[in-house]
């Protein structure tokens, strides 16, 4: 029965409140300073602008959730995307809310401090230990710097910490009715961590490993009923396996739904993907006939021509009679792959048994296994191959446009259509959707782009060859019909005029979300990166000794600087703690082997579990190099020693900025890191410092710009001419 007065009692951890307030103050205070582009803001800002304009892009560094979160902060601040992110140090206009751009990363960075405090308590350590751990993160220079700018590292660390804290809260709340809410939050946080950067996979694997161990012990506990064991196992599988996968897919669904317009990165994707975007290729392919028929006029794009596309091409020029190395050729018409739209890219699908080069009524579709001829639209030469060595690839067959020189070289111009990934209910050759192999009937060679550039006599175009099927790799054999129309003119002159003024038939065609999702996943994992090591990259030993740092920003007139460098105190404590743990673990193992138990079994078990997390966290920093594709300095060895897979900044000293208009050299004695009102001075007398680490990116972020839907030139981050630092955000 309700009794009065009603009294509510609660407990407040004042230490937790204090460290939380200090974290918010150091991360959020004066967040708009400096009012200029700082370090990787020049990289991620481009994607934020593309989000605001809903222009498609692909970032080779990882999944889109981090970019989406940054774009959300910009959207809440009223950013319209009309800012050119072309150089570090560029002043933000007064109309742009710098605070909103940096707020969400700063908030996540601030919340990491109380999360570490709570996480330490969930690991069954004392409040004093929790205070020490949170204080080390609170005062770490590198974490403060990375949290205060529009970067992804603080987001990644926050979701990793939240995932482990939520799981430990679930594990320690064995009798709570709401404990599965913590488990669900843990799974969602894992999905968010992987969605920000692929590095989060290492933390996710560790959490799944710990959960698997706990589940295995649960199964062996005979005090728990069979029904309870089954229910708990199903809940763990759903929350830690199914939910993260579904959420990971959901991040891409949001990404692809928002970015529905053609942009500068379309060339990385397949024609089907490009045609699904508003503008760009879709303006060309809209209303094309769906099924390729006899008499169709088509352009054939090579599936292996990445990142620059190229199309099967021919022109009124023959192969030289003899090459520079003395080998002879057929002297027939050249067939190449041309990386530009051109009227000479058009080919006509012909039935070998008929003379017509127009589509009949009704159209007769080309199907898997059919034998066809390909007639070049502008020269009427048949696509041909024979047992003559290709000009640049002598192990392969030459491909040419057949010319009858009356020298006993008969035409061999029959090609069989092979659709390896055809639909079960239909074997028709479809525009954009079907990737086909063209198999030469006489020799069984497959039409293939070799990728080698021809000499000047071939106008530096790409070589096309016929390669034996058992020698060729399947991924390099495909051709896709990109542009397609039904031919209506039989006469050559009329057909040439038709090729210059195409007509279309209205047919609606879409690509499914799953097809776009899988293709985008593959592109992010396989986009070619430069193999050469960056001259400013750092070695793992330098991560520990802090011999190098990254100059984030330099004021042109006052010489005020922001550098990314660890706090010697926190990093030194972390390193000594790791070494001490390894030494104590070895001593305890030897003594326990001899029968001496210096600490109780429960404490030893806790010691081992924490050690596994520590070793995994430090090891993931090294194992994640293939995932990131770069040598980089950890954000903090402290974060790596407390939790696994901490985020990492860009290579130490790589692509730092030193504006040309500044005549004052970088300070060689001390570095000032502006963090709100906190001015942290790091004496460089204690740390070696090389002035070479202050090299400048330059005034232009990319040498190639495109006029996108933004209404102004858009930097092209993934263009082959873009500096490597811009490609990788360093």
GROMACS .gro file of C-alpha atoms in nm, residues 316-602:
model
  287
  316UNK     CA    1   4.081   0.299  -8.961
  317UNK     CA    2   4.439   0.205  -8.880
  318UNK     CA    3   4.612  -0.128  -8.926
  319UNK     CA    4   4.868  -0.315  -8.721
  320UNK     CA    5   5.221  -0.251  -8.857
  321UNK     CA    6   5.358  -0.518  -9.088
  322UNK     CA    7   5.647  -0.572  -8.847
  323UNK     CA    8   5.691  -0.470  -8.487
  324UNK     CA    9   6.006  -0.317  -8.339
  325UNK     CA   10   6.127  -0.657  -8.219
  326UNK     CA   11   6.103  -0.800  -8.574
  327UNK     CA   12   5.787  -1.006  -8.526
  328UNK     CA   13   5.531  -0.990  -8.805
  329UNK     CA   14   5.157  -0.921  -8.776
  330UNK     CA   15   4.847  -0.978  -8.986
  331UNK     CA   16   4.848  -0.610  -9.086
  332UNK     CA   17   4.474  -0.609  -9.027
  333UNK     CA   18   4.263  -0.333  -8.866
  334UNK     CA   19   4.348  -0.251  -8.506
  335UNK     CA   20   4.108  -0.346  -8.225
  336UNK     CA   21   4.180  -0.180  -7.890
  337UNK     CA   22   4.014  -0.070  -7.568
  338UNK     CA   23   3.959   0.306  -7.555
  339UNK     CA   24   3.903   0.491  -7.224
  340UNK     CA   25   3.680   0.764  -7.369
  341UNK     CA   26   3.332   0.783  -7.519
  342UNK     CA   27   3.367   0.769  -7.895
  343UNK     CA   28   3.155   0.681  -8.197
  344UNK     CA   29   3.414   0.414  -8.287
  345UNK     CA   30   3.313   0.221  -7.974
  346UNK     CA   31   2.988   0.102  -8.138
  347UNK     CA   32   2.948  -0.258  -8.258
  348UNK     CA   33   2.657  -0.437  -8.423
  349UNK     CA   34   2.539  -0.784  -8.318
  350UNK     CA   35   2.494  -0.989  -8.636
  351UNK     CA   36   2.342  -1.332  -8.698
  352UNK     CA   37   2.602  -1.533  -8.898
  353UNK     CA   38   2.321  -1.692  -9.102
  354UNK     CA   39   2.165  -1.362  -9.213
  355UNK     CA   40   2.285  -1.047  -9.382
  356UNK     CA   41   2.061  -0.801  -9.197
  357UNK     CA   42   2.220  -0.549  -8.959
  358UNK     CA   43   1.888  -0.422  -8.824
  359UNK     CA   44   1.659  -0.549  -8.551
  360UNK     CA   45   1.365  -0.746  -8.680
  361UNK     CA   46   1.006  -0.737  -8.563
  362UNK     CA   47   0.972  -0.884  -8.313
  363UNK     CA   48   1.336  -0.862  -8.192
  364UNK     CA   49   1.522  -1.194  -8.161
  365UNK     CA   50   1.714  -1.182  -7.834
  366UNK     CA   51   2.070  -1.318  -7.806
  367UNK     CA   52   2.095  -1.597  -7.550
  368UNK     CA   53   2.365  -1.787  -7.367
  369UNK     CA   54   2.547  -2.021  -7.607
  370UNK     CA   55   2.448  -1.838  -7.926
  371UNK     CA   56   2.713  -1.783  -8.196
  372UNK     CA   57   2.729  -1.423  -8.322
  373UNK     CA   58   2.941  -1.190  -8.530
  374UNK     CA   59   3.044  -0.842  -8.415
  375UNK     CA   60   3.053  -0.579  -8.690
  376UNK     CA   61   3.227  -0.248  -8.623
  377UNK     CA   62   2.968   0.023  -8.675
  378UNK     CA   63   3.182   0.287  -8.848
  379UNK     CA   64   3.412   0.066  -9.062
  380UNK     CA   65   3.192  -0.248  -9.110
  381UNK     CA   66   3.491  -0.470  -9.021
  382UNK     CA   67   3.415  -0.801  -8.845
  383UNK     CA   68   3.574  -0.869  -8.506
  384UNK     CA   69   3.830  -1.138  -8.584
  385UNK     CA   70   4.099  -1.348  -8.416
  386UNK     CA   71   4.348  -1.604  -8.543
  387UNK     CA   72   4.668  -1.786  -8.460
  388UNK     CA   73   4.887  -1.474  -8.484
  389UNK     CA   74   5.070  -1.337  -8.180
  390UNK     CA   75   4.928  -1.023  -8.024
  391UNK     CA   76   5.148  -0.711  -8.061
  392UNK     CA   77   5.242  -0.661  -7.694
  393UNK     CA   78   5.145  -1.003  -7.553
  394UNK     CA   79   5.301  -1.263  -7.783
  395UNK     CA   80   5.169  -1.550  -7.572
  396UNK     CA   81   4.814  -1.442  -7.667
  397UNK     CA   82   4.628  -1.422  -7.997
  398UNK     CA   83   4.587  -1.104  -8.196
  399UNK     CA   84   4.237  -0.955  -8.220
  400UNK     CA   85   4.163  -0.748  -8.529
  401UNK     CA   86   3.903  -0.614  -8.768
  402UNK     CA   87   3.913  -0.856  -9.060
  403UNK     CA   88   4.043  -0.730  -9.397
  404UNK     CA   89   4.056  -0.968  -9.694
  405UNK     CA   90   4.408  -0.919  -9.833
  406UNK     CA   91   4.368  -1.233 -10.049
  407UNK     CA   92   4.671  -1.394  -9.886
  408UNK     CA   93   4.507  -1.722  -9.785
  409UNK     CA   94   4.414  -1.591  -9.437
  410UNK     CA   95   4.047  -1.681  -9.403
  411UNK     CA   96   3.810  -1.493  -9.174
  412UNK     CA   97   3.763  -1.636  -8.828
  413UNK     CA   98   3.494  -1.402  -8.695
  414UNK     CA   99   3.253  -1.627  -8.506
  415UNK     CA  100   3.210  -1.570  -8.130
  416UNK     CA  101   3.008  -1.770  -7.880
  417UNK     CA  102   2.823  -1.577  -7.609
  418UNK     CA  103   2.890  -1.716  -7.259
  419UNK     CA  104   2.693  -1.562  -6.970
  420UNK     CA  105   2.849  -1.719  -6.658
  421UNK     CA  106   2.622  -1.543  -6.407
  422UNK     CA  107   2.296  -1.572  -6.601
  423UNK     CA  108   1.962  -1.583  -6.426
  424UNK     CA  109   1.810  -1.925  -6.378
  425UNK     CA  110   1.477  -1.827  -6.534
  426UNK     CA  111   1.629  -1.647  -6.831
  427UNK     CA  112   1.943  -1.693  -7.041
  428UNK     CA  113   1.902  -1.370  -7.238
  429UNK     CA  114   2.189  -1.126  -7.279
  430UNK     CA  115   2.076  -0.817  -7.087
  431UNK     CA  116   2.197  -0.459  -7.117
  432UNK     CA  117   2.413  -0.347  -6.822
  433UNK     CA  118   2.301  -0.639  -6.604
  434UNK     CA  119   2.480  -0.924  -6.786
  435UNK     CA  120   2.855  -0.977  -6.786
  436UNK     CA  121   2.945  -1.193  -7.086
  437UNK     CA  122   3.249  -1.381  -7.214
  438UNK     CA  123   3.306  -1.378  -7.589
  439UNK     CA  124   3.466  -1.711  -7.684
  440UNK     CA  125   3.629  -1.740  -8.025
  441UNK     CA  126   3.472  -2.041  -8.197
  442UNK     CA  127   3.775  -2.150  -8.404
  443UNK     CA  128   4.043  -2.133  -8.132
  444UNK     CA  129   3.841  -2.130  -7.804
  445UNK     CA  130   4.028  -1.815  -7.704
  446UNK     CA  131   3.843  -1.558  -7.495
  447UNK     CA  132   3.828  -1.187  -7.574
  448UNK     CA  133   4.027  -1.014  -7.301
  449UNK     CA  134   4.175  -0.676  -7.210
  450UNK     CA  135   4.547  -0.732  -7.148
  451UNK     CA  136   4.591  -0.388  -6.991
  452UNK     CA  137   4.914  -0.316  -7.182
  453UNK     CA  138   4.936   0.016  -7.368
  454UNK     CA  139   5.014   0.003  -7.737
  455UNK     CA  140   5.300   0.215  -7.881
  456UNK     CA  141   5.249   0.534  -8.077
  457UNK     CA  142   5.126   0.344  -8.383
  458UNK     CA  143   4.836   0.226  -8.162
  459UNK     CA  144   4.777   0.578  -8.024
  460UNK     CA  145   4.866   0.456  -7.672
  461UNK     CA  146   4.534   0.275  -7.646
  462UNK     CA  147   4.499  -0.049  -7.449
  463UNK     CA  148   4.565  -0.387  -7.608
  464UNK     CA  149   4.285  -0.641  -7.656
  465UNK     CA  150   4.386  -1.004  -7.705
  466UNK     CA  151   4.240  -1.352  -7.736
  467UNK     CA  152   4.353  -1.577  -7.455
  468UNK     CA  153   4.298  -1.945  -7.408
  469UNK     CA  154   4.023  -2.004  -7.154
  470UNK     CA  155   4.233  -2.233  -6.934
  471UNK     CA  156   4.502  -1.962  -6.910
  472UNK     CA  157   4.281  -1.663  -6.843
  473UNK     CA  158   4.157  -1.552  -6.504
  474UNK     CA  159   3.778  -1.536  -6.492
  475UNK     CA  160   3.767  -1.186  -6.339
  476UNK     CA  161   3.944  -1.037  -6.643
  477UNK     CA  162   3.724  -1.186  -6.916
  478UNK     CA  163   3.392  -1.007  -6.875
  479UNK     CA  164   3.235  -0.748  -7.104
  480UNK     CA  165   2.919  -0.553  -7.032
  481UNK     CA  166   2.685  -0.382  -7.275
  482UNK     CA  167   2.670  -0.026  -7.148
  483UNK     CA  168   2.498   0.168  -7.427
  484UNK     CA  169   2.243  -0.010  -7.642
  485UNK     CA  170   1.994   0.073  -7.913
  486UNK     CA  171   1.805  -0.117  -8.181
  487UNK     CA  172   1.956  -0.064  -8.525
  488UNK     CA  173   1.715   0.050  -8.796
  489UNK     CA  174   1.945   0.139  -9.090
  490UNK     CA  175   2.090  -0.119  -9.325
  491UNK     CA  176   2.294   0.120  -9.542
  492UNK     CA  177   2.638   0.226  -9.419
  493UNK     CA  178   2.591   0.604  -9.450
  494UNK     CA  179   2.251   0.595  -9.284
  495UNK     CA  180   2.392   0.373  -9.010
  496UNK     CA  181   2.678   0.615  -8.943
  497UNK     CA  182   2.427   0.899  -8.904
  498UNK     CA  183   2.225   0.677  -8.672
  499UNK     CA  184   2.527   0.608  -8.454
  500UNK     CA  185   2.573   0.983  -8.405
  501UNK     CA  186   2.207   1.038  -8.312
  502UNK     CA  187   2.083   0.742  -8.105
  503UNK     CA  188   1.720   0.664  -8.034
  504UNK     CA  189   1.585   0.485  -7.729
  505UNK     CA  190   1.295   0.266  -7.633
  506UNK     CA  191   1.145   0.333  -7.291
  507UNK     CA  192   1.218   0.036  -7.067
  508UNK     CA  193   1.241   0.074  -6.687
  509UNK     CA  194   1.535  -0.103  -6.526
  510UNK     CA  195   1.666  -0.102  -6.168
  511UNK     CA  196   1.940  -0.273  -5.970
  512UNK     CA  197   1.859  -0.423  -5.630
  513UNK     CA  198   1.999  -0.293  -5.303
  514UNK     CA  199   2.175  -0.623  -5.236
  515UNK     CA  200   2.355  -0.610  -5.569
  516UNK     CA  201   2.472  -0.254  -5.494
  517UNK     CA  202   2.567  -0.350  -5.138
  518UNK     CA  203   2.781  -0.647  -5.244
  519UNK     CA  204   2.950  -0.452  -5.522
  520UNK     CA  205   3.030  -0.162  -5.290
  521UNK     CA  206   3.174  -0.402  -5.031
  522UNK     CA  207   3.401  -0.557  -5.291
  523UNK     CA  208   3.515  -0.221  -5.426
  524UNK     CA  209   3.605  -0.091  -5.078
  525UNK     CA  210   3.818  -0.398  -5.015
  526UNK     CA  211   3.986  -0.413  -5.355
  527UNK     CA  212   4.039  -0.052  -5.463
  528UNK     CA  213   4.403  -0.045  -5.569
  529UNK     CA  214   4.635   0.146  -5.339
  530UNK     CA  215   4.992   0.249  -5.401
  531UNK     CA  216   5.239  -0.014  -5.291
  532UNK     CA  217   5.527   0.219  -5.221
  533UNK     CA  218   5.585   0.317  -4.861
  534UNK     CA  219   5.529   0.680  -4.774
  535UNK     CA  220   5.850   0.861  -4.688
  536UNK     CA  221   5.698   0.993  -4.363
  537UNK     CA  222   5.553   0.661  -4.244
  538UNK     CA  223   5.654   0.544  -3.898
  539UNK     CA  224   5.770   0.208  -3.770
  540UNK     CA  225   5.603   0.026  -3.478
  541UNK     CA  226   5.901   0.107  -3.255
  542UNK     CA  227   5.833   0.478  -3.304
  543UNK     CA  228   5.481   0.425  -3.174
  544UNK     CA  229   5.637   0.337  -2.839
  545UNK     CA  230   5.922   0.586  -2.828
  546UNK     CA  231   5.715   0.877  -2.972
  547UNK     CA  232   6.012   0.985  -3.185
  548UNK     CA  233   5.778   1.137  -3.444
  549UNK     CA  234   5.463   1.341  -3.430
  550UNK     CA  235   5.203   1.472  -3.676
  551UNK     CA  236   5.168   1.846  -3.729
  552UNK     CA  237   4.795   1.904  -3.767
  553UNK     CA  238   4.787   2.279  -3.815
  554UNK     CA  239   5.014   2.583  -3.829
  555UNK     CA  240   4.897   2.943  -3.808
  556UNK     CA  241   5.035   3.149  -4.093
  557UNK     CA  242   5.127   3.458  -3.889
  558UNK     CA  243   5.154   3.368  -3.519
  559UNK     CA  244   5.321   3.029  -3.576
  560UNK     CA  245   5.073   2.869  -3.332
  561UNK     CA  246   5.076   2.493  -3.390
  562UNK     CA  247   4.869   2.185  -3.318
  563UNK     CA  248   5.062   1.858  -3.308
  564UNK     CA  249   4.946   1.504  -3.248
  565UNK     CA  250   5.177   1.349  -2.993
  566UNK     CA  251   5.120   1.126  -2.693
  567UNK     CA  252   5.155   1.234  -2.334
  568UNK     CA  253   5.488   1.093  -2.209
  569UNK     CA  254   5.338   1.026  -1.865
  570UNK     CA  255   5.035   0.827  -1.981
  571UNK     CA  256   5.224   0.646  -2.254
  572UNK     CA  257   5.512   0.567  -2.020
  573UNK     CA  258   5.275   0.428  -1.758
  574UNK     CA  259   5.104   0.215  -2.024
  575UNK     CA  260   5.431   0.073  -2.153
  576UNK     CA  261   5.565  -0.001  -1.806
  577UNK     CA  262   5.234  -0.160  -1.709
  578UNK     CA  263   5.242  -0.388  -2.011
  579UNK     CA  264   5.599  -0.494  -1.939
  580UNK     CA  265   5.527  -0.543  -1.569
  581UNK     CA  266   5.225  -0.756  -1.648
  582UNK     CA  267   5.424  -0.983  -1.878
  583UNK     CA  268   5.697  -1.024  -1.617
  584UNK     CA  269   5.454  -1.095  -1.333
  585UNK     CA  270   5.255  -1.337  -1.550
  586UNK     CA  271   5.571  -1.535  -1.625
  587UNK     CA  272   5.669  -1.545  -1.256
  588UNK     CA  273   5.319  -1.650  -1.147
  589UNK     CA  274   5.303  -1.922  -1.412
  590UNK     CA  275   5.635  -2.073  -1.305
  591UNK     CA  276   5.547  -2.060  -0.935
  592UNK     CA  277   5.200  -2.206  -0.991
  593UNK     CA  278   5.361  -2.482  -1.192
  594UNK     CA  279   5.577  -2.557  -0.887
  595UNK     CA  280   5.266  -2.562  -0.669
  596UNK     CA  281   5.295  -2.216  -0.511
  597UNK     CA  282   4.974  -2.014  -0.536
  598UNK     CA  283   5.065  -1.657  -0.446
  599UNK     CA  284   4.715  -1.529  -0.527
  600UNK     CA  285   4.373  -1.701  -0.504
  601UNK     CA  286   4.240  -1.885  -0.810
  602UNK     CA  287   3.963  -1.629  -0.863
   0.00000   0.00000   0.00000
